[in-house]
Short mmCIF file of C-alpha atoms (C1' of nucleotides) in Angstrom, two decimals:
data_model
loop_
_atom_site.label_atom_id
_atom_site.label_comp_id
_atom_site.label_asym_id
_atom_site.label_seq_id
_atom_site.Cartn_x
_atom_site.Cartn_y
_atom_site.Cartn_z
CA MET A 1 83.76 95.91 71.29
CA ARG A 2 85.69 99.11 70.61
CA GLY A 3 86.04 101.17 74.02
CA VAL A 4 85.23 104.52 75.03
CA GLY A 5 83.21 107.07 72.71
CA ALA A 6 84.51 104.87 69.68
CA ALA A 7 81.68 106.45 67.61
CA SER A 8 80.92 109.94 68.71
CA CYS A 9 83.06 112.04 66.83
CA PRO A 10 84.17 110.74 63.46
CA ASP A 11 86.58 113.59 62.20
CA GLU A 12 88.58 113.43 65.33
CA PRO A 13 90.95 110.75 66.73
CA SER A 14 88.83 108.79 68.36
CA GLY A 15 91.76 107.75 70.82
CA ALA A 16 91.68 110.81 72.60
CA LEU A 17 89.01 110.85 74.84
CA ALA A 18 89.49 107.25 75.62
CA ARG A 19 92.96 108.27 76.60
CA GLN A 20 92.10 110.98 78.49
CA ILE A 21 89.24 108.43 80.68
CA VAL A 22 91.60 105.84 80.77
CA ASP A 23 94.09 107.76 82.38
CA ALA A 24 91.33 109.86 84.59
CA VAL A 25 90.67 106.28 86.00
CA ASP A 26 94.37 105.36 86.60
CA GLN A 27 94.65 108.93 88.62
CA LEU A 28 91.46 107.95 90.83
CA VAL A 29 92.57 104.07 91.29
CA ALA A 30 95.85 105.73 92.58
CA LEU A 31 94.14 108.11 94.89
CA TRP A 32 91.92 104.86 95.92
CA PHE A 33 95.13 102.97 96.73
CA THR A 34 96.55 105.67 98.70
CA ALA A 35 93.41 106.04 100.90
CA VAL A 36 93.62 102.10 100.87
CA ASP A 37 96.97 102.75 102.48
CA GLU A 38 96.32 105.42 104.86
CA VAL A 39 93.22 104.03 106.37
CA SER A 40 93.67 101.82 109.95
CA PRO A 41 93.07 98.84 110.71
CA ARG A 42 95.60 97.76 107.73
CA VAL A 43 93.50 95.68 104.97
CA PRO A 44 94.99 94.66 101.79
CA PRO A 45 93.24 95.89 98.40
CA ARG A 46 91.44 92.86 98.36
CA GLY A 47 89.97 93.16 101.79
CA ILE A 48 88.65 95.92 101.16
CA ARG A 49 86.67 94.72 98.17
CA ALA A 50 85.59 92.28 99.76
CA LEU A 51 83.61 93.80 102.47
CA GLN A 52 82.49 96.36 99.76
CA ALA A 53 80.95 93.25 98.30
CA VAL A 54 79.56 91.92 101.32
CA ARG A 55 77.86 95.48 102.05
CA ARG A 56 76.62 95.97 98.16
CA ARG A 57 74.69 92.32 99.08
CA PRO A 58 74.49 91.43 102.43
CA ALA A 59 74.22 87.95 103.69
CA LEU A 60 76.70 87.29 100.79
CA ASN A 61 77.88 83.62 100.99
CA VAL A 62 81.58 82.73 100.56
CA THR A 63 81.38 81.09 97.11
CA ALA A 64 79.65 84.57 95.71
CA LEU A 65 82.34 86.43 97.45
CA ALA A 66 85.01 84.37 96.30
CA GLU A 67 83.18 85.22 92.59
CA GLN A 68 82.87 88.40 92.99
CA LEU A 69 86.99 89.21 93.97
CA ASP A 70 88.19 86.42 90.99
CA VAL A 71 89.68 84.09 93.71
CA GLY A 72 89.44 80.56 94.81
CA LEU A 73 87.47 79.82 97.74
CA PRO A 74 89.85 78.71 100.19
CA THR A 75 91.32 82.22 99.37
CA ALA A 76 88.16 83.88 100.09
CA SER A 77 87.25 81.82 103.27
CA ARG A 78 91.13 82.86 104.66
CA LEU A 79 90.36 86.54 103.64
CA CYS A 80 87.13 85.85 105.55
CA ASP A 81 89.29 84.55 108.64
CA ARG A 82 91.45 87.54 108.71
CA LEU A 83 88.38 89.96 108.54
CA GLU A 84 86.36 87.98 111.39
CA ALA A 85 90.02 88.04 113.59
CA ALA A 86 89.66 91.72 112.70
CA GLY A 87 86.42 92.35 114.05
CA LEU A 88 85.00 93.44 110.42
CA LEU A 89 82.85 90.72 109.35
CA GLU A 90 80.95 87.77 111.11
CA ARG A 91 80.26 84.65 109.37
CA CYS A 92 76.68 83.22 110.71
CA ALA A 93 75.36 80.00 109.96
CA ARG A 94 72.29 80.26 107.65
CA PRO A 95 68.94 78.94 108.82
CA GLY A 96 67.57 76.10 106.61
CA ASP A 97 70.83 75.02 105.12
CA ARG A 98 73.78 74.91 107.57
CA ARG A 99 75.98 73.97 104.87
CA GLU A 100 76.02 77.97 103.68
CA VAL A 101 77.58 80.60 105.96
CA HIS A 102 76.16 84.14 105.33
CA LEU A 103 78.62 87.17 105.99
CA VAL A 104 77.58 90.26 107.39
CA MET A 105 79.38 93.35 108.06
CA THR A 106 79.96 94.22 111.87
CA ASP A 107 79.16 97.70 112.87
CA ARG A 108 82.98 98.31 113.32
CA GLY A 109 83.50 97.04 109.50
CA ARG A 110 80.76 99.70 108.39
CA ARG A 111 82.43 102.80 110.50
CA PHE A 112 85.75 101.28 108.71
CA LEU A 113 84.22 101.49 105.41
CA ALA A 114 82.80 104.98 106.28
CA ASP A 115 86.29 106.01 106.79
CA LEU A 116 87.70 105.33 104.04
CA GLY A 117 85.03 106.89 102.18
CA GLU A 118 85.80 109.93 104.05
CA ARG A 119 89.39 110.09 103.48
CA LEU A 120 88.57 109.05 99.53
CA SER A 121 86.23 111.83 99.44
CA ALA A 122 88.56 114.45 101.22
CA ARG A 123 91.25 113.44 98.36
CA LEU A 124 88.76 113.97 95.88
CA GLY A 125 87.27 116.90 96.84
CA GLY A 126 91.05 118.52 96.61
CA VAL A 127 90.75 117.49 93.10
CA LEU A 128 87.14 118.49 92.82
CA ASP A 129 86.95 121.77 94.40
CA GLY A 130 88.85 123.53 91.27
CA LEU A 131 85.39 122.95 90.08
CA PRO A 132 82.56 125.46 89.46
CA PRO A 133 79.29 124.62 91.32
CA GLU A 134 77.23 123.63 88.13
CA ARG A 135 80.29 121.00 86.73
CA ARG A 136 79.72 119.31 89.90
CA LEU A 137 76.17 119.17 89.58
CA LEU A 138 76.43 117.96 86.08
CA LEU A 139 78.80 115.34 87.69
CA GLU A 140 76.30 114.11 90.25
CA GLU A 141 74.51 113.63 86.98
CA MET A 142 77.25 111.81 85.63
CA LEU A 143 78.36 109.67 88.07
CA ARG A 144 74.43 108.24 88.59
CA SER A 145 74.99 105.92 85.26
CA PHE A 146 77.71 104.34 87.40
CA GLN A 147 75.42 103.34 90.00
CA GLU A 148 73.84 100.29 87.98
CA PRO A 149 77.13 98.94 86.19
CA PRO A 150 76.19 96.40 83.22
CA ASP A 151 77.31 93.73 85.54
CA THR A 152 81.19 93.17 85.76
CA ARG A 153 81.03 89.16 86.47
CA ARG A 154 79.84 87.88 83.28
CA ALA A 155 81.73 84.84 83.14
CA PRO A 156 82.10 83.10 79.56
CA MET B 1 89.09 118.70 105.45
CA ARG B 2 85.68 118.24 105.13
CA GLY B 3 85.68 116.16 101.51
CA VAL B 4 83.44 116.41 98.29
CA GLY B 5 80.72 118.92 98.00
CA ALA B 6 80.74 119.43 101.63
CA ALA B 7 79.59 123.02 101.16
CA SER B 8 78.05 122.94 97.87
CA CYS B 9 74.35 122.69 98.73
CA PRO B 10 73.74 123.91 102.36
CA ASP B 11 70.21 122.85 102.39
CA GLU B 12 70.49 119.11 100.85
CA PRO B 13 72.11 116.71 102.72
CA SER B 14 75.81 117.43 101.98
CA GLY B 15 76.63 113.77 102.03
CA ALA B 16 74.65 112.58 99.32
CA LEU B 17 76.94 113.55 96.32
CA ALA B 18 79.50 112.54 98.40
CA ARG B 19 78.13 108.99 98.70
CA GLN B 20 77.51 109.14 94.96
CA ILE B 21 81.24 109.92 93.90
CA VAL B 22 83.01 107.71 96.24
CA ASP B 23 80.27 104.73 95.10
CA ALA B 24 81.21 105.91 91.66
CA VAL B 25 85.14 105.58 91.97
CA ASP B 26 84.38 101.81 93.92
CA GLN B 27 82.99 100.80 90.56
CA LEU B 28 85.46 102.15 88.15
CA VAL B 29 88.16 100.96 90.84
CA ALA B 30 86.30 97.31 90.79
CA LEU B 31 86.31 97.55 86.61
CA TRP B 32 90.03 98.89 86.88
CA PHE B 33 90.66 95.65 88.86
CA THR B 34 88.79 93.19 86.55
CA ALA B 35 90.43 94.77 83.14
CA VAL B 36 93.76 93.99 85.71
CA ASP B 37 92.94 90.18 85.97
CA GLU B 38 91.90 89.92 82.42
CA VAL B 39 95.01 91.12 80.76
CA SER B 40 98.12 88.98 79.72
CA PRO B 41 100.87 88.29 81.25
CA ARG B 42 99.51 88.40 84.75
CA VAL B 43 100.92 90.66 86.69
CA PRO B 44 99.25 92.03 89.83
CA PRO B 45 97.84 95.37 90.55
CA ARG B 46 101.24 96.54 92.25
CA GLY B 47 103.23 95.36 88.97
CA ILE B 48 100.36 97.66 87.06
CA ARG B 49 101.04 100.63 88.84
CA ALA B 50 104.85 100.45 88.21
CA LEU B 51 104.73 100.27 85.12
CA GLN B 52 102.49 103.43 85.05
CA ALA B 53 104.68 105.10 87.51
CA VAL B 54 107.37 104.11 85.21
CA ARG B 55 105.58 104.98 81.77
CA ARG B 56 104.61 108.78 83.28
CA ARG B 57 107.93 109.70 84.49
CA PRO B 58 110.39 107.81 81.91
CA ALA B 59 113.99 106.94 83.33
CA LEU B 60 112.50 106.74 86.99
CA ASN B 61 115.03 105.07 89.51
CA VAL B 62 114.46 102.52 91.87
CA THR B 63 113.94 104.61 95.04
CA ALA B 64 111.66 107.10 93.18
CA LEU B 65 109.71 104.05 92.30
CA ALA B 66 109.41 102.17 95.77
CA GLU B 67 108.14 105.87 97.20
CA GLN B 68 105.40 106.33 94.50
CA LEU B 69 104.46 102.62 94.99
CA ASP B 70 104.95 103.37 98.90
CA VAL B 71 106.36 100.01 99.18
CA GLY B 72 110.18 99.71 100.63
CA LEU B 73 113.20 99.60 98.74
CA PRO B 74 113.84 95.90 98.61
CA THR B 75 110.18 95.33 97.40
CA ALA B 76 110.46 97.55 94.36
CA SER B 77 113.76 96.15 93.61
CA ARG B 78 112.23 92.64 93.74
CA LEU B 79 109.44 93.91 91.35
CA CYS B 80 111.59 95.35 88.84
CA ASP B 81 112.91 91.85 89.12
CA ARG B 82 109.88 90.20 88.30
CA LEU B 83 109.16 92.57 85.84
CA GLU B 84 112.23 92.76 83.91
CA ALA B 85 112.06 88.74 84.14
CA ALA B 86 108.51 89.31 81.92
CA GLY B 87 110.68 91.58 79.20
CA LEU B 88 108.16 94.25 80.42
CA LEU B 89 110.83 96.84 82.12
CA GLU B 90 114.83 97.22 82.00
CA ARG B 91 117.44 98.34 83.99
CA CYS B 92 119.84 100.54 82.76
CA ALA B 93 122.81 101.57 84.77
CA ARG B 94 122.89 105.39 84.54
CA PRO B 95 125.91 106.94 83.18
CA GLY B 96 127.64 109.57 85.70
CA ASP B 97 126.22 108.14 88.84
CA ARG B 98 126.53 104.29 88.45
CA ARG B 99 125.12 103.71 91.96
CA GLU B 100 121.52 104.70 89.96
CA VAL B 101 119.34 102.72 87.92
CA HIS B 102 117.10 104.31 85.36
CA LEU B 103 114.09 102.06 84.52
CA VAL B 104 112.53 102.26 81.04
CA MET B 105 110.01 100.34 79.48
CA THR B 106 110.45 98.19 76.50
CA ASP B 107 108.04 97.73 73.84
CA ARG B 108 106.31 94.94 75.03
CA GLY B 109 105.62 96.65 78.14
CA ARG B 110 104.30 99.57 76.24
CA ARG B 111 101.93 97.22 74.72
CA PHE B 112 101.25 95.76 77.62
CA LEU B 113 99.45 98.71 79.06
CA ALA B 114 98.03 99.71 75.89
CA ASP B 115 96.33 96.44 76.17
CA LEU B 116 95.20 97.14 79.61
CA GLY B 117 94.14 100.70 78.24
CA GLU B 118 92.10 98.95 75.58
CA ARG B 119 90.25 96.88 77.85
CA LEU B 120 89.42 99.00 80.43
CA SER B 121 88.34 101.44 77.84
CA ALA B 122 85.67 98.54 76.33
CA ARG B 123 84.91 98.17 79.91
CA LEU B 124 83.89 101.76 80.24
CA GLY B 125 82.82 102.16 77.13
CA GLY B 126 80.05 99.73 78.05
CA VAL B 127 78.62 101.79 80.90
CA LEU B 128 79.35 105.19 79.19
CA ASP B 129 77.94 104.06 75.95
CA GLY B 130 74.04 104.90 77.78
CA LEU B 131 75.29 108.74 78.14
CA PRO B 132 73.99 111.03 75.62
CA PRO B 133 76.94 112.74 73.37
CA GLU B 134 76.56 115.95 75.38
CA ARG B 135 77.07 114.11 78.36
CA ARG B 136 80.28 112.84 77.01
CA LEU B 137 81.69 116.15 76.20
CA LEU B 138 81.39 117.44 79.59
CA LEU B 139 82.46 114.49 80.88
CA GLU B 140 85.81 115.02 78.68
CA GLU B 141 86.08 118.38 80.32
CA MET B 142 85.38 117.01 83.67
CA LEU B 143 88.26 114.75 83.72
CA ARG B 144 90.59 117.09 82.37
CA SER B 145 90.98 117.90 86.25
CA PHE B 146 92.35 115.01 86.87
CA GLN B 147 95.07 115.12 84.26
CA GLU B 148 96.79 117.47 87.00
CA PRO B 149 96.23 116.02 90.47
CA PRO B 150 97.17 117.71 93.83
CA ASP B 151 100.27 115.49 94.59
CA THR B 152 99.15 112.93 96.09
CA ARG B 153 102.53 112.01 97.82
CA ARG B 154 102.53 114.63 100.33
CA ALA B 155 103.76 113.09 103.77
CA PRO B 156 102.50 114.42 106.61
"C1'" DT C 1 130.97 109.17 105.34
"C1'" DA C 2 126.44 108.75 102.43
"C1'" DT C 3 123.70 107.42 98.97
"C1'" DT C 4 121.90 103.93 95.67
"C1'" DG C 5 120.99 99.18 94.92
"C1'" DT C 6 120.79 94.39 96.22
"C1'" DT C 7 120.80 89.99 98.86
"C1'" DA C 8 119.17 87.02 103.37
"C1'" DT C 9 115.34 85.53 106.26
"C1'" DA C 10 111.48 85.30 108.42
"C1'" DC C 11 106.63 86.33 107.55
"C1'" DT C 12 102.03 87.27 104.70
"C1'" DC C 13 98.91 85.76 101.46
"C1'" DT C 14 97.35 83.21 97.44
"C1'" DA C 15 96.62 78.64 94.82
"C1'" DT C 16 95.83 73.40 94.34
"C1'" DA C 17 94.55 69.88 96.44
"C1'" DA C 18 92.43 66.96 99.95
"C1'" DC C 19 89.17 66.61 103.80
"C1'" DT C 20 84.59 67.71 106.62
"C1'" DA C 21 80.01 68.22 107.00
"C1'" DT C 22 75.50 68.90 105.36
"C1'" DA C 23 71.96 67.70 102.14
"C1'" DT D 1 76.17 61.30 94.90
"C1'" DA D 2 76.51 66.52 95.26
"C1'" DT D 3 77.15 71.30 97.68
"C1'" DA D 4 79.43 74.71 100.99
"C1'" DG D 5 82.76 75.50 103.08
"C1'" DT D 6 87.36 74.46 106.17
"C1'" DT D 7 92.17 72.93 106.65
"C1'" DA D 8 97.21 71.09 104.44
"C1'" DT D 9 101.23 72.00 101.84
"C1'" DA D 10 103.38 74.48 98.69
"C1'" DG D 11 104.81 78.86 96.26
"C1'" DA D 12 104.59 84.00 95.41
"C1'" DG D 13 105.02 88.53 97.08
"C1'" DT D 14 106.32 91.43 100.95
"C1'" DA D 15 108.99 93.73 104.56
"C1'" DT D 16 113.19 94.42 107.94
"C1'" DA D 17 117.60 94.36 108.53
"C1'" DA D 18 122.42 93.08 106.87
"C1'" DC D 19 125.29 93.78 103.12
"C1'" DA D 20 127.73 95.58 98.30
"C1'" DA D 21 128.76 98.80 95.28
"C1'" DT D 22 129.92 104.01 94.18
"C1'" DA D 23 130.16 108.59 95.27
#
DNA sequence: TATTGTTATACTCTATAACTATA
DNA sequence: TATAGTTATAGAGTATAACAATA
């Protein structure tokens, strides 16, 4: 568990690339928070992540959502209250086992996330427009490696 | 304000790359939150961003910090209370104008952020280890474009 | 008087525990 | 009894407004 690029350049201080990557991620995170602050209606970061989790895995239940967000079950339930009140999410009793609740996004929720994505994209564009086109194509290849991340949620 | 890659590939659906980039950023943000949840002592995301802001611009005052975080002045002050109580930050009256307060990181604060960076790096490494070395070097070049971002704080 | 920052109060969000409903 | 989720209460965090201190 040595981190980014630990074994790639033995002659060079291996921390250089790692630091660069971490700094870049911090910039991206800052950009993300900025976009989240802009979007309407105001949904706190945790709410955004909840919506994204539901988009990624439709018909998620509340327990799974709580695990995804690393919060308690009541917190996730309350969060769903607010997202549902805002019209971004809906709770549907699961046929077959009526204890479970399926979370599904509303059209408004989809538009909301799309809007957020566009704002983020615009801000990223401001940074990436400086890149020559072939660099951008390489970036595209690069980003594919993030599409299937090693499951972030492996509990010990 | 068309966003990422809007004009690069006229034949291709231009939203594809944009969507891919935004998804990747979402993954990175999720990774960031996971690392933030792990680190000790527990500091909420806003506290992390505050510490990073102070690291980036040492001797920041409280007003500037509030602007960086896009929160009110009292909120920033309270946040400093907690970070100071945790021993991660210190307030120093500025010589010359004793109204202002300079925020400086403690050694503990520096170690804290370093620890966070290592955890993030380790998690990123898990994703990036799959990349061949030359791809990683290209990534390094790419990330340089994020080092000097167009000022995120331009209010309309 | 203008600027920098802190305190006062109410409100929102989160966490732990107790409770309801279904299986 | 075990599981999925909700409500109860208390505590942490945030925002708006009033305040204190320095220039």
